Structures are given as structure tokens and as C-alpha cells.
Short mmCIF file of C-alpha atoms in Angstrom, two decimals:
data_model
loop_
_atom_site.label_atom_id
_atom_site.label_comp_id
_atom_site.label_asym_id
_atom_site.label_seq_id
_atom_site.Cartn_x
_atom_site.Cartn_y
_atom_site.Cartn_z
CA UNK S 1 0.00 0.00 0.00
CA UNK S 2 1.32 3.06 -0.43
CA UNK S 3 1.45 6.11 1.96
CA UNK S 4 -1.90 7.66 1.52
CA UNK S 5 -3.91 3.97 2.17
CA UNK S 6 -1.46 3.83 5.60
CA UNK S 7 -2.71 6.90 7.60
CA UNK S 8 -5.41 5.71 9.99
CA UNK S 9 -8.94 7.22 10.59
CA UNK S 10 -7.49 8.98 13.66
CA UNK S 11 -4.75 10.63 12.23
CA UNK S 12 -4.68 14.83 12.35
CA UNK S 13 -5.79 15.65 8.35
CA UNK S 14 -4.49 18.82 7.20
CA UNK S 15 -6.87 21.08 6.28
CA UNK S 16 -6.52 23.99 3.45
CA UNK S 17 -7.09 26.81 6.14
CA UNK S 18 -4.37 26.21 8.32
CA UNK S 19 -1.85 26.10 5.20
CA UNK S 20 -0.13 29.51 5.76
CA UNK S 21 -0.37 32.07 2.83
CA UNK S 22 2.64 32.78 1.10
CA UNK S 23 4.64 35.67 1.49
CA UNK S 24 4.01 38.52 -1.37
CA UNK S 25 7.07 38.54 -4.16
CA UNK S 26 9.37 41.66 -3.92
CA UNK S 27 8.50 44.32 -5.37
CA UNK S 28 10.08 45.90 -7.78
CA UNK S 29 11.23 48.95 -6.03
CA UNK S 30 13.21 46.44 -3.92
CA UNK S 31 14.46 44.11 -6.23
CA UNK S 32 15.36 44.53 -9.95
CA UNK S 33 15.39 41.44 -12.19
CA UNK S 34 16.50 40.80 -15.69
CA UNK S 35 15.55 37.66 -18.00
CA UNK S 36 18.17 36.35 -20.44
CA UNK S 37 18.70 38.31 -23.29
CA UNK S 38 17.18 41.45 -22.84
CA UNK S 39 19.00 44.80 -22.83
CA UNK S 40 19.28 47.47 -20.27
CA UNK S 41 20.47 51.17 -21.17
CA UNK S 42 21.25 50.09 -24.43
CA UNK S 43 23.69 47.56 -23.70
CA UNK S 44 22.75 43.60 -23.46
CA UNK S 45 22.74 41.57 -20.33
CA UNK S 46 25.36 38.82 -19.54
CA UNK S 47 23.35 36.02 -18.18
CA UNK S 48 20.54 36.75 -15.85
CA UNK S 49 20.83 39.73 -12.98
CA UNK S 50 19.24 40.40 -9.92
CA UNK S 51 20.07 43.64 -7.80
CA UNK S 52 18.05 44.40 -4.61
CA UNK S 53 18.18 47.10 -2.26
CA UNK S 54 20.29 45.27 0.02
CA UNK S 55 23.25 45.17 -2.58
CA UNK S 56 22.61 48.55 -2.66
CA UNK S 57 23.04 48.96 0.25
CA UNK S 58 26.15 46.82 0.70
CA UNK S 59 27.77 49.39 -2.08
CA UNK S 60 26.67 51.78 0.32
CA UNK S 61 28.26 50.43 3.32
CA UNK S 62 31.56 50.04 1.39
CA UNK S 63 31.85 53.69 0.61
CA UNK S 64 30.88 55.16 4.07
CA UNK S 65 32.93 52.90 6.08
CA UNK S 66 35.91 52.61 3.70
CA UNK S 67 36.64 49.12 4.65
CA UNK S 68 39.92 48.20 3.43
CA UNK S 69 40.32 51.11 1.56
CA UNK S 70 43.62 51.79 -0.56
CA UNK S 71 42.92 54.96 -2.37
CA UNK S 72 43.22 58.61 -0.27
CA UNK S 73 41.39 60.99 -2.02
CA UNK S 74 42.25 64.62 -1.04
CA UNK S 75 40.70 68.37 -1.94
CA UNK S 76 41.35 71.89 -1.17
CA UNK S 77 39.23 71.81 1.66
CA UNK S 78 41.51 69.61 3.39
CA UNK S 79 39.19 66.80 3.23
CA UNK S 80 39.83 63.48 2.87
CA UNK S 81 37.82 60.36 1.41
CA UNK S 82 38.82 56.85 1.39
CA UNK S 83 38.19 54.83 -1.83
CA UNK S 84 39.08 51.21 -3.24
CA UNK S 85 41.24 51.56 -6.23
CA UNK S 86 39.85 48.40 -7.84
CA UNK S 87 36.36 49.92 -7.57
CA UNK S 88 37.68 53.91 -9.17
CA UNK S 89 39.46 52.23 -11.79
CA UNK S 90 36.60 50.20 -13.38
CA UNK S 91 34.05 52.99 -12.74
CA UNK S 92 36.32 55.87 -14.31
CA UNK S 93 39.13 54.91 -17.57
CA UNK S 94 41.03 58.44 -16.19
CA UNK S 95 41.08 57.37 -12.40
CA UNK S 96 42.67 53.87 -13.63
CA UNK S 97 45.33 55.40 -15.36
CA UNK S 98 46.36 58.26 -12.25
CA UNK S 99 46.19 55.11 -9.85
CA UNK S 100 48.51 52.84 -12.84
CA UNK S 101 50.83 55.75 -12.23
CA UNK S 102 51.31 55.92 -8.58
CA UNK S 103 51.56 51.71 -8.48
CA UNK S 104 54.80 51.56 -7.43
CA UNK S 105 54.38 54.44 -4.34
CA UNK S 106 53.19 51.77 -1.67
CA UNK S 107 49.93 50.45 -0.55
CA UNK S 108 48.32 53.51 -0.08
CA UNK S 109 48.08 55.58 -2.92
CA UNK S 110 46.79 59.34 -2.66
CA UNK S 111 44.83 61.19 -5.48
CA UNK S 112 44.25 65.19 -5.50
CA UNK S 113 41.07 66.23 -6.60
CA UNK S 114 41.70 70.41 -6.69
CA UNK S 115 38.95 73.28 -7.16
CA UNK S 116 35.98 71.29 -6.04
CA UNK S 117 34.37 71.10 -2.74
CA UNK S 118 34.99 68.42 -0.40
CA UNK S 119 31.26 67.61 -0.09
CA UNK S 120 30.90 67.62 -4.12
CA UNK S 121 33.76 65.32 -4.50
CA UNK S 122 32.16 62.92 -1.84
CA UNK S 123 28.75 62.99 -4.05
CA UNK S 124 31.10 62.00 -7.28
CA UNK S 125 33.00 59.44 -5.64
CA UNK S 126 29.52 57.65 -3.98
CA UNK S 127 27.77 57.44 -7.26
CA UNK S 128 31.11 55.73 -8.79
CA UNK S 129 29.59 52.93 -6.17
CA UNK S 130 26.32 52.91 -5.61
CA UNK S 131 24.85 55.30 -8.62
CA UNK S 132 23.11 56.86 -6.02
CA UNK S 133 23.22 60.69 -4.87
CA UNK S 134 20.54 62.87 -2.49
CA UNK S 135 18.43 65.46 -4.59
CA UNK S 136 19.34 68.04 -2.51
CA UNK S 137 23.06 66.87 -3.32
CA UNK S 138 22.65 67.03 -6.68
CA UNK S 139 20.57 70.67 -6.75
CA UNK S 140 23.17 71.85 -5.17
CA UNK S 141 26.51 70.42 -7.05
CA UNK S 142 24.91 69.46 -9.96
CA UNK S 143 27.32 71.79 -12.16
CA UNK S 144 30.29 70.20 -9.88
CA UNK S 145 29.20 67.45 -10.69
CA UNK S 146 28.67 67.51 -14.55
CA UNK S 147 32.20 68.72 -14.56
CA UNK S 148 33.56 65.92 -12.43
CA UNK S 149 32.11 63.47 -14.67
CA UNK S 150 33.32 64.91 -18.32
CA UNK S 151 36.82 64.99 -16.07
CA UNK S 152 36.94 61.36 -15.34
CA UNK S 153 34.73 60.00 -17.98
CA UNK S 154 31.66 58.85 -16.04
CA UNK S 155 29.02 58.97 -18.65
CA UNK S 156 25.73 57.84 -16.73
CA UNK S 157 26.92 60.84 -14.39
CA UNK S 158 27.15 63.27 -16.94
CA UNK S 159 23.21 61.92 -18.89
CA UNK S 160 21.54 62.27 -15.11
CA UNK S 161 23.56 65.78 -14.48
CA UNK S 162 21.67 67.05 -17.88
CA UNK S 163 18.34 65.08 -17.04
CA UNK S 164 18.02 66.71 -13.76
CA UNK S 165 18.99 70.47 -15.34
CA UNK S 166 16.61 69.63 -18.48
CA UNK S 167 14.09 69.02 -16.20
CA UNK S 168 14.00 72.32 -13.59
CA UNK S 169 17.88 73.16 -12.09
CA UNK S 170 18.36 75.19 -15.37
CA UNK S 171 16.55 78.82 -15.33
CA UNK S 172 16.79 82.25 -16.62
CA UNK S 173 19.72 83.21 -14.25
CA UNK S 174 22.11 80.35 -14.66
CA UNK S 175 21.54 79.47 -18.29
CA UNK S 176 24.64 81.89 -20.11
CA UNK S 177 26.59 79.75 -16.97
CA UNK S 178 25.49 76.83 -17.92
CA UNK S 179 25.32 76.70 -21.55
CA UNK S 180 29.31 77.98 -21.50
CA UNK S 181 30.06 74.79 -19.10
CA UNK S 182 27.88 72.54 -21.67
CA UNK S 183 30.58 73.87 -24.58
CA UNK S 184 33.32 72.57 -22.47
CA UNK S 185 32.43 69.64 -21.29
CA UNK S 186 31.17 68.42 -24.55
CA UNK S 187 27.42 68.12 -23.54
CA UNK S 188 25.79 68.82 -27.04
CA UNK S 189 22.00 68.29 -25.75
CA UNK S 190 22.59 70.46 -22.95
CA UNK S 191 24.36 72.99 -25.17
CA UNK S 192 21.07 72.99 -27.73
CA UNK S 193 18.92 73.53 -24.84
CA UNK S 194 20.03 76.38 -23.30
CA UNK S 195 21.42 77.73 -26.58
CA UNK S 196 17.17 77.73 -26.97
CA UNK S 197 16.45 78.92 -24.00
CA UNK S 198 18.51 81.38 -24.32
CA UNK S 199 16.90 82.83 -28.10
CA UNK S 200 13.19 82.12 -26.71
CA UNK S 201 14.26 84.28 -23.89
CA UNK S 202 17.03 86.97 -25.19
CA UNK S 203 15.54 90.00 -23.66
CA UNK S 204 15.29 88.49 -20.00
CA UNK S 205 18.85 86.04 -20.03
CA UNK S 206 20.72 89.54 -21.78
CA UNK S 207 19.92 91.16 -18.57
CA UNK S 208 21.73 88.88 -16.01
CA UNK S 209 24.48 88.83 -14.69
CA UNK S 210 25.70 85.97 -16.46
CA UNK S 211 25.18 87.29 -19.37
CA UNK S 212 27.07 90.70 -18.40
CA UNK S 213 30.20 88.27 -17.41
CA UNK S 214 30.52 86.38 -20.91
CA UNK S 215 30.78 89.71 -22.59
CA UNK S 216 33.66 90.12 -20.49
CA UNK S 217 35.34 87.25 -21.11
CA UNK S 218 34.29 85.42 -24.14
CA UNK S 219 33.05 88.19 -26.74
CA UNK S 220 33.45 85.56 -29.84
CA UNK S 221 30.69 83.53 -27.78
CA UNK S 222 28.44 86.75 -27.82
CA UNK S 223 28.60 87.43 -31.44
CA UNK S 224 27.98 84.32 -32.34
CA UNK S 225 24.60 84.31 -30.21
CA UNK S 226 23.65 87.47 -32.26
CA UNK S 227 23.97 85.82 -35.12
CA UNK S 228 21.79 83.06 -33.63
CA UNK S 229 19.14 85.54 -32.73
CA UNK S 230 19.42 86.88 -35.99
CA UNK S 231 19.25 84.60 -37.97
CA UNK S 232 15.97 82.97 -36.12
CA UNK S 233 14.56 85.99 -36.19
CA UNK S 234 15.16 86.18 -40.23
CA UNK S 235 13.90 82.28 -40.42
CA UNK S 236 10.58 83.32 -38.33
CA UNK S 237 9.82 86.13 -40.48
CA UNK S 238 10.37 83.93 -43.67
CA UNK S 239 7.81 81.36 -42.00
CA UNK S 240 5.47 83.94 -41.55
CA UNK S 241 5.97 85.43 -45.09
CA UNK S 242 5.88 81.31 -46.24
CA UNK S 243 2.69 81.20 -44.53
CA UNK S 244 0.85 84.20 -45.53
CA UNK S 245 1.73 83.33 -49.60
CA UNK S 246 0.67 80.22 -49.06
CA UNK S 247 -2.89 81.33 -47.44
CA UNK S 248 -3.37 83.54 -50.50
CA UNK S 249 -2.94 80.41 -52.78
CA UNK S 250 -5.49 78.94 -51.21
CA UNK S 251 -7.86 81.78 -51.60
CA UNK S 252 -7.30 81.72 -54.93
CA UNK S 253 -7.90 77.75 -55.72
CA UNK S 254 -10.60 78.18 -53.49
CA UNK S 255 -11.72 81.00 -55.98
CA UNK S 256 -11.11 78.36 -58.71
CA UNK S 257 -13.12 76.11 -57.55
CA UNK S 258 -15.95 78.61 -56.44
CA UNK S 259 -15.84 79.71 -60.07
CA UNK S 260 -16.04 76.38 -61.61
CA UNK S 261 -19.07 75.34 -59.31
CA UNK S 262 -21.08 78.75 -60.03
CA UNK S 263 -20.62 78.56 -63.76
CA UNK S 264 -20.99 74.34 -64.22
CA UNK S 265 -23.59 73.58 -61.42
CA UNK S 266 -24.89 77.10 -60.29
CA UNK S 267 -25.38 78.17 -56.91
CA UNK S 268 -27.56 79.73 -55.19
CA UNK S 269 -29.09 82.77 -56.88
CA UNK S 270 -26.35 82.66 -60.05
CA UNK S 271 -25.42 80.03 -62.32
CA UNK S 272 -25.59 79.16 -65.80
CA UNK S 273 -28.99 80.25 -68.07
CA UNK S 274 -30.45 77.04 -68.14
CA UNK S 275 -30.03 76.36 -64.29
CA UNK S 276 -33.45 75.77 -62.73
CA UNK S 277 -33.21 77.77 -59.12
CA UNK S 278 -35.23 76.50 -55.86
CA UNK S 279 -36.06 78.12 -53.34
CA UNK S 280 -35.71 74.93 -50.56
CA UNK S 281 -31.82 74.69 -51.78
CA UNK S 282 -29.25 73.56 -49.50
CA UNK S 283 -26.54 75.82 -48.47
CA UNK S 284 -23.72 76.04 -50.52
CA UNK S 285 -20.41 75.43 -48.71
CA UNK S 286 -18.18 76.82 -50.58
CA UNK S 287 -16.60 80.00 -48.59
CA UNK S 288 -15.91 81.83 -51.57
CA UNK S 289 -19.15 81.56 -53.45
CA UNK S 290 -20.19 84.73 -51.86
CA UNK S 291 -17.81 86.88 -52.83
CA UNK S 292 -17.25 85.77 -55.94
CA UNK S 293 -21.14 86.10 -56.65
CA UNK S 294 -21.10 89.62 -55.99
CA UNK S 295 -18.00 90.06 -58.43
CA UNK S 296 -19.85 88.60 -60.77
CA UNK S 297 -22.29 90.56 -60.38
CA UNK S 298 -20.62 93.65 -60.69
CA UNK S 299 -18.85 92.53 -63.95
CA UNK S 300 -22.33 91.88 -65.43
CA UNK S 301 -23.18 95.50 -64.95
CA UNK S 302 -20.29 97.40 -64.93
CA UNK S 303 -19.64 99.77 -67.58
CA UNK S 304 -16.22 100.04 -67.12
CA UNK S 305 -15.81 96.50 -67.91
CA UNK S 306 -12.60 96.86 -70.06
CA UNK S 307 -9.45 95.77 -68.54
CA UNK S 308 -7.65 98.23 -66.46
CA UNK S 309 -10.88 100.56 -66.53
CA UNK S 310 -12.40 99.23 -62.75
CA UNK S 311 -10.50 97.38 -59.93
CA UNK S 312 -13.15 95.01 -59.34
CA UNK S 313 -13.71 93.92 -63.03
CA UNK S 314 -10.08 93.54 -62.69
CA UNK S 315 -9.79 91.45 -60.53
CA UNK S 316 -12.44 89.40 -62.27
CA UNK S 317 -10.35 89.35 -65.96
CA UNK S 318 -7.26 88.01 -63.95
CA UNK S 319 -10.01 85.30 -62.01
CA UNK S 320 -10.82 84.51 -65.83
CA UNK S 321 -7.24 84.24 -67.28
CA UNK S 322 -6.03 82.46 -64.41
CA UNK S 323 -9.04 79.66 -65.07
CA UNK S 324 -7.87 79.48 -68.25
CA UNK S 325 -4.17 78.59 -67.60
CA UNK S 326 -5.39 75.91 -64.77
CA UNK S 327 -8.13 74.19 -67.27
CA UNK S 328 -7.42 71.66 -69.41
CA UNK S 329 -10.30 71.07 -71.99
CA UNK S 330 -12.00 74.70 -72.65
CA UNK S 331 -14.01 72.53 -75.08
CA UNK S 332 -16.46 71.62 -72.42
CA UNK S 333 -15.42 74.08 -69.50
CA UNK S 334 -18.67 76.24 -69.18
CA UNK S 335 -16.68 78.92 -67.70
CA UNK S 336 -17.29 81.87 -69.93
CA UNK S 337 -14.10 83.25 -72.10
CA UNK S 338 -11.95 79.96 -71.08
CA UNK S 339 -11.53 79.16 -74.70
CA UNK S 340 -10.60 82.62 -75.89
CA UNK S 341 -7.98 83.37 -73.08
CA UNK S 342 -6.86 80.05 -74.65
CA UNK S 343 -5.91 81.79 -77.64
CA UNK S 344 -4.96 85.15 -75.64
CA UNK S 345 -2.28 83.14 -74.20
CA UNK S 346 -0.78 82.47 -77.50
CA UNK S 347 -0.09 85.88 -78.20
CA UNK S 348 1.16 86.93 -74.40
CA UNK S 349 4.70 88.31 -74.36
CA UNK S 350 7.33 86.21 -72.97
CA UNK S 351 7.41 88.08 -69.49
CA UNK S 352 3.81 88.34 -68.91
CA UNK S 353 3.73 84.34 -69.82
CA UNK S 354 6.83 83.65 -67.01
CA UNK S 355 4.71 85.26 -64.47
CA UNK S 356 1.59 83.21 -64.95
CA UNK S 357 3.53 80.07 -65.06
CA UNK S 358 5.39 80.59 -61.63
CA UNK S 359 1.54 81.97 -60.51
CA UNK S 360 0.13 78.81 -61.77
CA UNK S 361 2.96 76.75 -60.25
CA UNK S 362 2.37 77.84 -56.65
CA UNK S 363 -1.06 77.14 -56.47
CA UNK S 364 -0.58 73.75 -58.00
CA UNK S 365 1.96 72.97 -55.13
CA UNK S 366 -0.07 73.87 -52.72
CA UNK S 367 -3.13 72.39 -53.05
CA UNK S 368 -3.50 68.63 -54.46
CA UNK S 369 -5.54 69.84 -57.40
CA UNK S 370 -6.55 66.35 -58.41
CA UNK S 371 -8.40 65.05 -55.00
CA UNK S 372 -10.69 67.88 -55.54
CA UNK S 373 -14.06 68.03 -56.24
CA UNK S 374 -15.30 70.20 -59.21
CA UNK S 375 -12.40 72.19 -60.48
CA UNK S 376 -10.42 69.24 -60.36
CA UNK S 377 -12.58 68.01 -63.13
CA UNK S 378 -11.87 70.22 -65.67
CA UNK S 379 -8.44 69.23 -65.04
CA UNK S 380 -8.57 65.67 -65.25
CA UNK S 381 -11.45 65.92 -67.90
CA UNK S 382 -8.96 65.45 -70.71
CA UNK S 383 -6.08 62.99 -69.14
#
């Protein structure tokens, strides 16, 4: 028999509820955990990798306590921090050649870190074991800190010194500051953004004192933000001029079509002689329709109607000719003096026939003729 047949009636049966419930599974602010394969920062894992809070921590330990350290690490201050050399050299390429250098000087060797504050140094030298830092550490030496790791070639320093200015440490008062530091510690992203900052806000970052100081000392670096300004300035007013051209291309293929719909299909109080107006009609929804129908209008009545003789019927021979030059088959365009602007053309001097073109050319670029509608049609009417 086997093991379940041999337990008597009277022995103790375990029942579900007194099964204890399992403990919950770290979480993972606690406990980081990487599958086989997949890449972190970029860079592909080695086998499998599991870091808690208590290695962490451990890291942690090691730095504050210096426990068998080898490395003295010594500032203007007067300060002193002890370091492991194994642990500087693998964290920073420059640190492991000083400490190559000073090899054969005993067990303890001694590194000078000059023009920094003790406190800053101590930041740079915890993150080179734990990655960690304080924010109120890193508000405070964060420029220290930026140049401490372009020094020693730290680079996940140096991407979380511009994170944390990109996101609120850099301002109007600091920026000339900090955009001169970005240029020399070969931060391009943070050099574009406060190169940026510093255009969108010229009036108020001219007026500081930083500002006052790099005249002073680097006057190349001023003209060449002048230029900047400059030249934005030139670019936004080219936008604008870009934008407003393009606008009044619209307005006139929107005039095109307008034109093409009031002469083909009517609208509705004008159309063509044989168009059979309701009074129930639907709106019409083209915007230009109205304006166009008093033009019209006035053309049919004016007695001026000779070219140059009245602005309006001016406007409405160009609204012709330029009809004209867009159609394609005046044979069954219903749009009145198509065919004979046609023949106009033919005669046009050279000049007059380069404008049109370049005219005609725009407005083609800038609206998709062919998905259109109406006018479209007398475009495609003969392809």
C-alpha cells in the first residue's frame, strides 16, 4: 500500500485553512530582475541579474565605512575620502590610469582632486559605487558634478547631471553659466537647450548677470549668439511670409473652384442660363461663393468693364485668365471666355507668360488639385 492507504482514521488531516499564505514577491522597487537576453540602457545583459536594495546597500556600506580602503582621495578643503582603487578604476578609464601611475608608491596611494568642494567630491565618488546621490546633493553640485564626470569619464553621471537640469535646475539666471560649461564639457543636448532657451528668452537672459560676465570674457561667444538671434529671427519672419503666400494660394484655388461650381452647377441665386433655381436649396459650402457672386455681379453691370478701366472687373479678368491657364479642356469648360484666353495666351509676351507660369505653379503645389471636387474636373477631364 502506499502512503496515503497507511494513515489511519485517527490521524490529524491537514486542512486547506491552516496552510499559511505565502509571502508577497518583492516588489520591484526592492528588487530589480532581468531575463536572459534582454538589454538594459542600451547595452545587453550577460546572463541573468538580480540587484536588490540590500546590494545597494552593501555598495553603500563600502563607501561610508571605507573598509579596506587603498585609495586617499584629497581636496582643497583639506578633506579626505577613502576609496578602493579596484572599484575607481573600473568605474572611471582616467582614475585607472592616475592610480597605474602611482603603483609603485606603496599600498596607499593618494589622489588630489583640486577646485571642487569636499562635499561635491564625496557625491562624485559615492555614485562611482552605488549610482546613487541625495536630490538636494545634486541641486546643489549638480554643475560640480557635470564637470567631475566629463573629467573622469563617467558617462551615466554626466546623462543624469543634464536630465536633472533639463528638467528644472536650469533657469533664466544660470543658463549663459550653464550653456558655456555645456561647450566645455562636450554636452551637445545640454548645449542645444540652453542655446534655446537662451533665443526664446534673449531679452530676459541679456539682462543677467551671467550674461554681463561672458561679454567680459568670451566676446566671440556673444557674437555668435547674435547671429543666432538673428538669424531665427530672419527664419521666423520667412515662415510667416511662407505662410501668408501660401494662405493667399489657397484663396485663390478656393476662388477656382468657387468659379467652376457657379458657372458648371450654379449656386444659389447665379449660375448658368439654363439652371433651374429652388427656393428649398441647400446651403452652398463653398466660402468663396459669396464673394465671388457679388464680383460677378458687378462685372455683369459694370460699364467700365474693359481691362484696367475698374478694380473690381479687374480682378475678375485676372479670375478669368487664371481659369484658363489651370483648365485643361475649354471645349467643355462652361466657364465663360476659357476658350478665348486660350488663344490670348498664344499671343502673351514672354514676361507676362513667365509670371503666370510661376503663378500657376504655386497654387498647384499647394493644393493637391486632383483630390478635388469640381475644379479638379476640368483638369482631369482630358487625361
Amino acid at each position: 500500500m502506499g502512503k496515503v492507504d497507511s494513515i489511519s482514521e485517527g490521524s490529524p488531516v491537514v486542512s486547506e485553512k491552516s496552510v499559511p499564505v505565502a509571502p508577497p514577491l518583492p516588489s520591484p522597487a526592492t528588487t530589480i530582475y532581468c531575463h536572459k537576453g534582454l538589454a538594459r540602457n542600451g547595452s545587453k545583459l550577460r546572463g541573468y541579474s538580480r540587484v536588490s536594495t540590500a546590494t545597494k546597500d552593501l555598495w553603500e556600506r563600502l563607501f561610508d565605512e571605507g573598509y579596506r580602503a587603498d585609495v586617499t582621495i584629497n581636496n582643497d578643503d583639506g578633506g579626505t575620502i577613502y576609496a578602493h582603487a579596484s572599484i575607481l578604476g573600473m568605474a572611471s578609464p582616467v582614475m585607472k590610469g592616475m592610480l597605474k601611475k602611482l603603483k609603485g608608491q606603496g599600498r596607499q596611494r593618494s589622489i588630489a582632486i583640486r577646485g571642487v568642494p569636499h562635499d561635491a567630491v564625496r557625491v562624485f565618488i559615492r555614485f562611482l559605487y552605488s549610482s546613487c546621490y541625495e536630490k538636494e546633493e545634486m541641486e546643489e553640485f549638480v554643475l560640480h558634478l557635470l564637470v567631475l564626470s566629463h573629467t573622469f569619464v563617467v558617462p551615466q553621471l554626466k546623462q543624469e547631471c543634464v536630465l536633472q537640469l533639463e528638467q528644472g535646475l536650469l533657469t533664466i539666471e544660470n543658463v549663459v553659466d550653464i550653456f558655456q560649461l555645456a561647450l566645455l564639457c562636450d554636452a551637445p543636448r545640454l548645449s542645444f537647450i540652453c542655446h534655446r532657451m537662451i533665443l526664446r528668452n534673449f531679452t530676459a537672459v541679456s539682462a543677467t548677470e551671467g550674461w554681463e560676465a561672458m561679454k567680459q570674457s568670451h566676446p566671440m561667444l556673444e557674437k555668435e549668439l547674435l547671429g543666432s538671434l538673428i538669424y531665427e529671427e530672419n527664419m521666423q519672419k520667412e515662415r510667416i511670409r511662407k505662410l501668408n503666400e501660401r494662405k493667399i494660394y489657397l484663396q485663390l484655388y478656393e476662388a477656382m473652384e468657387a468659379l467652376v461650381h457657379i458657372c458648371r452647377d450654379g449656386c444659389l441665386t447665379i449660375g448658368p442660363h439654363d439652371k433651374d433655381f429652388k427656393a428649398n436649396q441647400a446651403p452652398c459650402h463653398y466660402a468663396a461663393c459669396k464673394g465671388l457672386e457679388m464680383l460677378v455681379r458687378h462685372f455683369a453691370g459694370c460699364k467700365l468693364r474693359v481691362p484696367g478701366g475698374c478694380v473690381h472687373c479687374k480682378r475678375m479678368w485676372q479670375l478669368l485668365e487664371l481659369h484658363s491657364r489651370l483648365c485643361t479642356n475649354s471645349d467643355v469648360c462652361r466657364v465663360p471666355l476659357c476658350r478665348n484666353f486660350k488663344e490670348r495666351i498664344r499671343r502673351q509676351s514672354k514676361k507676362d507668360e513667365i509670371k503666370w507660369r510661376i503663378l500657376v505653379k504655386k497654387i498647384l503645389r499647394t493644393v493637391p488639385i486632383v483630390g478635388a471636387p469640381f475644379f479638379s474636373w476640368e483638369i482631369v477631364s482630358s487625361s
